[in-house]
Coordinates of C-alpha atoms in Angstrom, one line a residue:
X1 CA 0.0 0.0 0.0
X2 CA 2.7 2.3 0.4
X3 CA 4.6 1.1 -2.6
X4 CA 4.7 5.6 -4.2
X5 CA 6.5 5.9 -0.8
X6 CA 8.8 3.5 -1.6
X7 CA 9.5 4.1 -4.5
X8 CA 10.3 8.0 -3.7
X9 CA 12.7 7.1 -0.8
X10 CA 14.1 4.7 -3.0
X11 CA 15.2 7.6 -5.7
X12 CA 16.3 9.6 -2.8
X13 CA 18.8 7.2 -1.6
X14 CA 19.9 6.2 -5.4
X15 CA 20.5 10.0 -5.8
X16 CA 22.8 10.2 -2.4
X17 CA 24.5 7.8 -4.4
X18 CA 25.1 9.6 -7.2
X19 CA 22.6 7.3 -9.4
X20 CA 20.1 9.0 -10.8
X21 CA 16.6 7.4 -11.8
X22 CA 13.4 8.9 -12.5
X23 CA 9.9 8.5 -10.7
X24 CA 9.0 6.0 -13.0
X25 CA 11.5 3.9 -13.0
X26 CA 11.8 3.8 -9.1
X27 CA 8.0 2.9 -9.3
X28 CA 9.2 -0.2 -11.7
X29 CA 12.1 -1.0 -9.4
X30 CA 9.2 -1.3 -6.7
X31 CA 7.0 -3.1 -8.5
X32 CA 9.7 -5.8 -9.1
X33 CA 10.7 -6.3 -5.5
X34 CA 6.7 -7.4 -4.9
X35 CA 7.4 -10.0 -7.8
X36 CA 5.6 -8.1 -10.3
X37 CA 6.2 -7.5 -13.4
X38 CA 5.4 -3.6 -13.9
X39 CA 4.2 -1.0 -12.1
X40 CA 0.4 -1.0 -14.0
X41 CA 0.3 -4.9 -12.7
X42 CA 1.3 -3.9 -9.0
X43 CA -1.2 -0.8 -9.3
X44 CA -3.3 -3.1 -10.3
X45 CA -3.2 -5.4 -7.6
X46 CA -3.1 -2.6 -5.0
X47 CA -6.8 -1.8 -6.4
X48 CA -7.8 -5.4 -6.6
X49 CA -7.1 -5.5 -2.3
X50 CA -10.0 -3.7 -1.9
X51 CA -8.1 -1.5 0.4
X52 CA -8.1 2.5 0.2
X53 CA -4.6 3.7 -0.7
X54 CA -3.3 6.6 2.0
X55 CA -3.4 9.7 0.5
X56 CA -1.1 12.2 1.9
X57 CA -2.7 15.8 2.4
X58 CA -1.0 18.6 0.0
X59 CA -1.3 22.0 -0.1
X60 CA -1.5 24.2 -2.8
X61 CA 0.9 26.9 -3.5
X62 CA 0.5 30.3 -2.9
X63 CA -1.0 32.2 -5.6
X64 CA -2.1 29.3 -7.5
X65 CA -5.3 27.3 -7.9
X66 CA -6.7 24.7 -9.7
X67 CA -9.1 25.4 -12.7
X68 CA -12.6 25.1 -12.3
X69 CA -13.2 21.7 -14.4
X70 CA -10.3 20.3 -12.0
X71 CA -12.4 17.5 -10.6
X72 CA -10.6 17.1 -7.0
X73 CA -12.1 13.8 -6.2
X74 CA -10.2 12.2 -9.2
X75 CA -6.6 14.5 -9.1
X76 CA -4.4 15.3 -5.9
X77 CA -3.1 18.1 -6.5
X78 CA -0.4 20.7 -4.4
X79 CA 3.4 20.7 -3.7
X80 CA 5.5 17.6 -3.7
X81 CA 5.7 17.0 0.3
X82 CA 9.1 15.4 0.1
X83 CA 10.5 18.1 -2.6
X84 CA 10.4 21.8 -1.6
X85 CA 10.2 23.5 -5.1
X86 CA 8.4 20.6 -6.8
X87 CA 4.2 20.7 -7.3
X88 CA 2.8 17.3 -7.6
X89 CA -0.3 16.3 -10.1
X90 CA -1.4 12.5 -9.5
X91 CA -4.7 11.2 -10.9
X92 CA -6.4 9.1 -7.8
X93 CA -7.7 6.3 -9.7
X94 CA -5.5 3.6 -11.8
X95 CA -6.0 1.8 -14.9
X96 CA -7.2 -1.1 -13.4
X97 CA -9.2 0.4 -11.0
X98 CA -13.5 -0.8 -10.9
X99 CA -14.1 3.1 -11.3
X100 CA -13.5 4.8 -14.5
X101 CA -12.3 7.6 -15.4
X102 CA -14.4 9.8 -17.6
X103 CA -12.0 10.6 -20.9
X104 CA -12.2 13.9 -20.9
X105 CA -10.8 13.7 -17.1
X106 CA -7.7 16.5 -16.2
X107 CA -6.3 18.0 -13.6
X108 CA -4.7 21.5 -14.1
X109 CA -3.0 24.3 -11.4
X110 CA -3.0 27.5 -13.0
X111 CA -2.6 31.6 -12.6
X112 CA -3.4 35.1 -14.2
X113 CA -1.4 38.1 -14.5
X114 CA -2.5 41.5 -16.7
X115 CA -1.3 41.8 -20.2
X116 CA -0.7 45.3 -20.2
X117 CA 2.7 45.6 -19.2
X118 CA 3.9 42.9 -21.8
X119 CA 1.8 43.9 -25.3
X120 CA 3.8 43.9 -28.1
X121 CA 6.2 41.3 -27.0
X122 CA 6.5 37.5 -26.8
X123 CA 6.7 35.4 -23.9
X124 CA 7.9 32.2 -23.0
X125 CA 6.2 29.9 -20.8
X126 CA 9.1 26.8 -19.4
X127 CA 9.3 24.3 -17.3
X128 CA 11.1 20.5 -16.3
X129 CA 8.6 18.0 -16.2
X130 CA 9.0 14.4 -14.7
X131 CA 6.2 12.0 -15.9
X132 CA 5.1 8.5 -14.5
X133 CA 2.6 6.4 -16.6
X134 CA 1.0 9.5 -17.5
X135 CA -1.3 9.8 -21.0
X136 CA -0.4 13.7 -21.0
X137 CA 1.2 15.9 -19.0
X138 CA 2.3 19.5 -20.2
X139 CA 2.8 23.3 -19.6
X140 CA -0.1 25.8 -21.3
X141 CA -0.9 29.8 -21.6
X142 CA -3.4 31.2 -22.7
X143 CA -4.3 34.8 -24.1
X144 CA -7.8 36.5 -23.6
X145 CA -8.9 39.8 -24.8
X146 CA -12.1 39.1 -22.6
X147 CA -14.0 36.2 -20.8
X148 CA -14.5 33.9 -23.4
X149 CA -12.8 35.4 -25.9
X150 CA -9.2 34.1 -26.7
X151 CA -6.7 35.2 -29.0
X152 CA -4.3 32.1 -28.6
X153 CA -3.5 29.5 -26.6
X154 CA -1.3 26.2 -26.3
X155 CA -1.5 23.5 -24.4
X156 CA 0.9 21.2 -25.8
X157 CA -2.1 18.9 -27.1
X158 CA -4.0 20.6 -29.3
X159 CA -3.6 21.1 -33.2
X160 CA -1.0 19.7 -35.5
X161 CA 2.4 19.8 -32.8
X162 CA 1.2 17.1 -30.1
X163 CA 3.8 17.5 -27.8
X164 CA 2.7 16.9 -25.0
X165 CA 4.7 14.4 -22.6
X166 CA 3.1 10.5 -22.9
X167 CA 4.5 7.4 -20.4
X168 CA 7.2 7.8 -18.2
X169 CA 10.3 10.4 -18.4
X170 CA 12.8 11.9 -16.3
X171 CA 12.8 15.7 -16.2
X172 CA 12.6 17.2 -19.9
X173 CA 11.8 20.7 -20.7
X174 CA 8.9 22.4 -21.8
X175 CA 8.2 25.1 -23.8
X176 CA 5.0 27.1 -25.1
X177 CA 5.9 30.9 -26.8
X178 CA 2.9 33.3 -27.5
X179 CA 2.7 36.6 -28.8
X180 CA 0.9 38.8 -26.5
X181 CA -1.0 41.7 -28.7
X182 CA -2.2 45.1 -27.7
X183 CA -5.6 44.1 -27.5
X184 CA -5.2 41.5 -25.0
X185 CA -6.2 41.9 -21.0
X186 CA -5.1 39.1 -19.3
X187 CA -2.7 35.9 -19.7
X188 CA -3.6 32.9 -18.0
X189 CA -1.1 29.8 -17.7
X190 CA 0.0 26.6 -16.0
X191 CA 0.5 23.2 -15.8
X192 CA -2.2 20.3 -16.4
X193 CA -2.2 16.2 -16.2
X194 CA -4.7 15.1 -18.7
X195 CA -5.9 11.2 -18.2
X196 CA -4.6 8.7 -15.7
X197 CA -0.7 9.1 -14.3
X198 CA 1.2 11.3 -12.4
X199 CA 3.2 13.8 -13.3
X200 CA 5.7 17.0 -11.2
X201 CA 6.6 20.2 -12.1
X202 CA 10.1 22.2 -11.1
X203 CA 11.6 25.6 -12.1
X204 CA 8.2 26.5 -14.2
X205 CA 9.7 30.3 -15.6
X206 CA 7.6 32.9 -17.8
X207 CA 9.9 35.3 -19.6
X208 CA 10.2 37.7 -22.6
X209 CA 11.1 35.7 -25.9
X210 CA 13.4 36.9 -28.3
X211 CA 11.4 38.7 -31.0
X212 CA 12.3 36.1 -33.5
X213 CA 10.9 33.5 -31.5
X214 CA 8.8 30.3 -33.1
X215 CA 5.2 30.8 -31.8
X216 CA 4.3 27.5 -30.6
X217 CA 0.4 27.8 -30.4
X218 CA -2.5 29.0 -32.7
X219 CA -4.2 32.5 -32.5
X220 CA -7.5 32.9 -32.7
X221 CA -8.9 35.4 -35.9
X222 CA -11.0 37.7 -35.4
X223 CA -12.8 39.4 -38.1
X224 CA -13.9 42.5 -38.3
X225 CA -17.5 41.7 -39.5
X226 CA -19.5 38.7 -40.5
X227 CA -17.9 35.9 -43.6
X228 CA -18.9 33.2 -45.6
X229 CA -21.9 32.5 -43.7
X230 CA -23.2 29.9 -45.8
X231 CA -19.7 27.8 -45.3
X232 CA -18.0 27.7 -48.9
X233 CA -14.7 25.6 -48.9
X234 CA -11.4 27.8 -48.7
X235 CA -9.8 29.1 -51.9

């Protein structure tokens, strides 16, 4: 039952060490010892028992909060209690467990600042992300010029660039690049777990791009009046 402990104490002592291992394969490492083959099977198993898994109270940090379609009772969510620095993102149920997760199911910790002082620049939203079974985990922003309206956004998942981090990895970096236009009011950004897994979050940065930067997500057009009403294909 306390196998995610174990696991985590195991990579701490690796680490004194000077052996380095990622979540994930610390949760493998783990799984073996209880003679199983992978850490889905021993998750498995663990939800088979019956028996409620502990789940360590986290808080969130300051000046953050979770997005409104953040269902709680599926995602724990707040800083990594054994790593100062590190915010945690874990979905409660496993893959094997009788409850199901709806697909559409994610977990996201987010905050807003004012455009204002940064219109007419780029910024650059950055982060090292670890990743344990997960079936997305990534950094996004978001630009509004009002509620509801948004002139871009990227979440790592949406259109043609899927980047967004699948499985297991060891801490890789992240990186989403908007332009941020006069018209726009506020910027919104974070981090988000989509699906089953686990995922953590470290040295998450938002600075000014080079103004040559690649824009990583799509903006929204906005016309200026009403078009093609009657939906004709494009030229």
């Amino acid at each position: 039952m306390d196998a995610k402990i174990l696991a985590k104490n195991l990579r701490k002592a690796l680490g004194s060490r000077g052996v380095e291992q990622s979540h994930g394969d610390c949760l493998e490492l783990v799984a073996r010892q209880f003679g199983m083959k992978s850490w889905n099977q021993l998750s498995a198993r663990i939800s088979a028992s019956g028996q409620p898994v502990p789940q360590t109270k986290q808080n969130l940090p300051r000046d953050w909060h979770c997005t409104r379609q953040t269902d709680l009772s599926h995602y724990r969510i707040g800083i990594d209690n054994q790593s100062p620095g590190v915010v945690q993102i874990a979905c409660r149920l496993g893959r094997g467990d009788s409850a199901t997760l709806p697909s559409d199911s994610y977990g996201s910790l987010m905050q807003s600042i004012l455009a204002a002082p940064y219109h007419g620049r780029k910024l650059k939203l950055r982060a090292l992300i670890e990743t344990s079974n997960a079936d997305g985990a990534a950094i996004w922003m978001r630009v509004d010029h009002s509620p509801g309206q948004v002139l871009s956004f990227d979440n790592m998942m949406s259109g043609p660039r899927q980047r967004a981090l699948q499985g297991s990895h060891g801490w890789t970096e992240c990186v989403v690049v908007l332009a941020i236009p006069t018209t726009a009011k506020s910027i919104h950004y974070g981090v988000i777990l989509k699906g089953y897994g686990e995922m953590r979050v470290k040295h998450l940065r938002l600075d000014e791009a080079y103004p040559d930067a690649e824009l990583t997500g799509e903006r929204q057009k906005i016309l200026s009046q009403p078009s093609n009403l009657d939906f004709q294909p494009a030229a």
